[in-house]
mmCIF file of C-alpha atoms in Angstrom:
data_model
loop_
_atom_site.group_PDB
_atom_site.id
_atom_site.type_symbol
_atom_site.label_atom_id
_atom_site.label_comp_id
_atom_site.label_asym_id
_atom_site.label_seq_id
_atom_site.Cartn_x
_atom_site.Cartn_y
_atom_site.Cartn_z
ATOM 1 C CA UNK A 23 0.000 0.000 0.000
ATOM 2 C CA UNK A 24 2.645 2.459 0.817
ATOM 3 C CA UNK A 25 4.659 1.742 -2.613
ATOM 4 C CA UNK A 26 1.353 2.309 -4.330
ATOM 5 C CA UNK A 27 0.983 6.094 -2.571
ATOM 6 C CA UNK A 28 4.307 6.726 -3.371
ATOM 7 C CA UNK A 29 4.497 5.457 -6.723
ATOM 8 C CA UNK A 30 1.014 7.837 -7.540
ATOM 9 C CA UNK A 31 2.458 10.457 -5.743
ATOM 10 C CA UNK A 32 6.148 10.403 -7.774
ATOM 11 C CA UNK A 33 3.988 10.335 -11.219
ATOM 12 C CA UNK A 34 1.582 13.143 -10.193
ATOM 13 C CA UNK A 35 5.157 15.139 -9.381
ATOM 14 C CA UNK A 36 6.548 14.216 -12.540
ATOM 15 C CA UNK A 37 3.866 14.551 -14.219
ATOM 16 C CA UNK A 38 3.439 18.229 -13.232
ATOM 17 C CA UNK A 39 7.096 18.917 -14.296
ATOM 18 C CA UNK A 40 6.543 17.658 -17.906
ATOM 19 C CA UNK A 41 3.696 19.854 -17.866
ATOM 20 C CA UNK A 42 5.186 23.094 -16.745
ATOM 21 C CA UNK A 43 7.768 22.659 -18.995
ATOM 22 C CA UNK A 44 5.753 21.822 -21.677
ATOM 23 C CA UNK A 45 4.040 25.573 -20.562
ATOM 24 C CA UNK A 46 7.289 27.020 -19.879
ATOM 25 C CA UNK A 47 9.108 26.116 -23.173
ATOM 26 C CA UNK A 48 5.826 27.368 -25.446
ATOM 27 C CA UNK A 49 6.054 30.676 -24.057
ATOM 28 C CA UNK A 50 7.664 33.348 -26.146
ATOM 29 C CA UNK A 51 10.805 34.405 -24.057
ATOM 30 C CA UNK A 52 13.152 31.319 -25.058
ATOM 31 C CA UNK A 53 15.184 31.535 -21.804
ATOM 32 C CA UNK A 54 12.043 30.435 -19.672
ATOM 33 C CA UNK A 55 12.093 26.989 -20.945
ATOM 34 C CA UNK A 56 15.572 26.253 -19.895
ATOM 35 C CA UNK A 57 14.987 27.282 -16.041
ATOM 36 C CA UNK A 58 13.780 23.323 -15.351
ATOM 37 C CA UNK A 59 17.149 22.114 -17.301
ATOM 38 C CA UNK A 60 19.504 24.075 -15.790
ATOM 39 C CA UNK A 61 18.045 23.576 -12.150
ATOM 40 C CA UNK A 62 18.277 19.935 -12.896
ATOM 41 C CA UNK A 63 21.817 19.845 -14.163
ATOM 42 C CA UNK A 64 22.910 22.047 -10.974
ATOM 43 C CA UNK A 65 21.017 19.290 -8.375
ATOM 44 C CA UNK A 66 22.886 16.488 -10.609
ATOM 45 C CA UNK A 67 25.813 17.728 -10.044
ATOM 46 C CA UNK A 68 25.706 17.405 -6.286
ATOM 47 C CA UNK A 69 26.639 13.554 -6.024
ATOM 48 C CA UNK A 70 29.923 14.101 -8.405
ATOM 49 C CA UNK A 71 30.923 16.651 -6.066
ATOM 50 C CA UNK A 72 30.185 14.334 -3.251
ATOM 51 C CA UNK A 73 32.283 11.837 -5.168
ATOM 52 C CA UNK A 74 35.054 14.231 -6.030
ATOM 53 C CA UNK A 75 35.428 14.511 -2.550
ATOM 54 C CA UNK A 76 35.931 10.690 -1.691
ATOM 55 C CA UNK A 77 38.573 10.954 -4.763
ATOM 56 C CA UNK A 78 41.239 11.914 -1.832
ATOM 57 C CA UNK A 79 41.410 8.181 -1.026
ATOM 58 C CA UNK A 80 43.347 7.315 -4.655
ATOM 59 C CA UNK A 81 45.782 10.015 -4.389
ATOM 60 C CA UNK A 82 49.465 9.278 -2.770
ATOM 61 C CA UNK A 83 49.756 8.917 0.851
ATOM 62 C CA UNK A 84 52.629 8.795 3.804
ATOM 63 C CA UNK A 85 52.244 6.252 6.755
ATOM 64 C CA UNK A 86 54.141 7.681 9.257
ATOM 65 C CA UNK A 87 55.074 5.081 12.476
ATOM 66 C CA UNK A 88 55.961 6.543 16.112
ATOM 67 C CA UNK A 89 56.672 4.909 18.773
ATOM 68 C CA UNK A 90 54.736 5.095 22.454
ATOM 69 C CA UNK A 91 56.505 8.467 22.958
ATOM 70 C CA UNK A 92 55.839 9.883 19.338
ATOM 71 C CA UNK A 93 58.985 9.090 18.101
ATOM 72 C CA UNK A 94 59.173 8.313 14.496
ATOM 73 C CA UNK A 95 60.171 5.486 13.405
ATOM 74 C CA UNK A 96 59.944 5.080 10.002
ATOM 75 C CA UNK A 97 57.599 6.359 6.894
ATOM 76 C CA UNK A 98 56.264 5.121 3.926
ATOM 77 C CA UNK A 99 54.671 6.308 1.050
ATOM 78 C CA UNK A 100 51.467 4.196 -0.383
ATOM 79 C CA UNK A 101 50.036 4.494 -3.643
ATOM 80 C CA UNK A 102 46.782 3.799 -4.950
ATOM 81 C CA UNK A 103 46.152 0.621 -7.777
ATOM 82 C CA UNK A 104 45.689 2.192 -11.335
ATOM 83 C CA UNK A 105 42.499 -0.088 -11.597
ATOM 84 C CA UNK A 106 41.109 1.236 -8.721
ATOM 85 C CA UNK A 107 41.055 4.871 -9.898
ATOM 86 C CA UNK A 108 39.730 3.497 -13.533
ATOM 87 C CA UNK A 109 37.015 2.454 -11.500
ATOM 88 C CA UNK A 110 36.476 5.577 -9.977
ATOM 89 C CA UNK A 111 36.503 7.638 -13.551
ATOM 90 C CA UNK A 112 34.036 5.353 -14.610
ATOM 91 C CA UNK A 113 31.775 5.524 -11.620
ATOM 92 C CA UNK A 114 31.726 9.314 -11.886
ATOM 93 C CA UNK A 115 31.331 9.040 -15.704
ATOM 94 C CA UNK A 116 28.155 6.375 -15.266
ATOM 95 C CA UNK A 117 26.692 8.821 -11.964
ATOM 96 C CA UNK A 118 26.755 11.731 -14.479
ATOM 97 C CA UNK A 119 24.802 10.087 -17.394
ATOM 98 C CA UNK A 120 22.441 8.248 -15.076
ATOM 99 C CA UNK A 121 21.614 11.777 -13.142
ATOM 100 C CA UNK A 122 20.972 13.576 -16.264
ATOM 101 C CA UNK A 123 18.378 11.490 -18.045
ATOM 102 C CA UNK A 124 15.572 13.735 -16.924
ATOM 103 C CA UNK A 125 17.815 16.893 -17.785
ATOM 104 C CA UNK A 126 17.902 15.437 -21.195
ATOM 105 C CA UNK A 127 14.132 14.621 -21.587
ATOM 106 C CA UNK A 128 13.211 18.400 -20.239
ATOM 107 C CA UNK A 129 15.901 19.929 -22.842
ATOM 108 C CA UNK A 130 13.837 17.385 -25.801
ATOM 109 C CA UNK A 131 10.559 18.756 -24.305
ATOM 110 C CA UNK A 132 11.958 22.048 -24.702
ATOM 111 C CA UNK A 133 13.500 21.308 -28.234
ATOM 112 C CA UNK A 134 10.389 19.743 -29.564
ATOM 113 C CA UNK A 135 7.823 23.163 -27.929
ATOM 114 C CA UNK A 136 10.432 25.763 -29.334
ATOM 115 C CA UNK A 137 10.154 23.898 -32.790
ATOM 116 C CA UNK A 138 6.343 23.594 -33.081
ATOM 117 C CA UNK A 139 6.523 27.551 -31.731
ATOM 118 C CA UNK A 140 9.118 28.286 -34.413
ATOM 119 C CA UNK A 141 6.919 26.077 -37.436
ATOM 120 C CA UNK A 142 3.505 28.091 -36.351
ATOM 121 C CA UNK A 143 4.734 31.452 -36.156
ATOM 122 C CA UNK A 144 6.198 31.545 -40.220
#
């Protein structure tokens, strides 16, 4: 039951975007229909940044050992598999594209309203 309110509840919100920027992209000031986009590419970009952040963990690091009294002992310097940061590259790549898919299906909206505008007005 609670999946079925919140599935209902996630179309009725999506539908309601399509449909303001179905209303936003017909209007005659072009720049209106790309508020949507570009406040969708901005809240995509949040989880690379949070990923950008964990990138620290794949750049070179010292390991320092002290002794009981914080003497040092001796240091060494570890560095990070090449696979590993491959991975990483790809993950951010894949997080990008997967975030975007509604970015790109308000900019079609908007391509698709500006060129039925464009057709009816000649």
């Amino acid at each position: 039951m609670r999946y079925t309110i919140t599935l209902a509840v996630s179309l009725f919100i999506f539908g309601c975007l399509i449909w303001l920027q179905t209303f936003l992209s017909k209007k005659r000031n072009k720049w209106l229909g790309l508020i949507l986009p570009s406040i969708n590419l901005i809240l995509s970009s949040i989880p690379i940044f949070q990923l950008l952040q964990e990138m620290s963990a794949f750049m070179p690091r010292t390991i320092e050992k002290t002794d009981t009294f914080g003497n040092l002992i001796s240091t060494a310097t570890v560095a990070p598999s090449a696979g590993s940061l491959e991975h990483f590259l790809f993950t951010i790549v894949a997080v990008f594209l997967i975030c975007n898919i509604s970015t790109f299906i308000l900019m079609v909206i908007y391509w698709v309203c500006r060129k039925k505008l464009t057709i009816s007005s000649q």
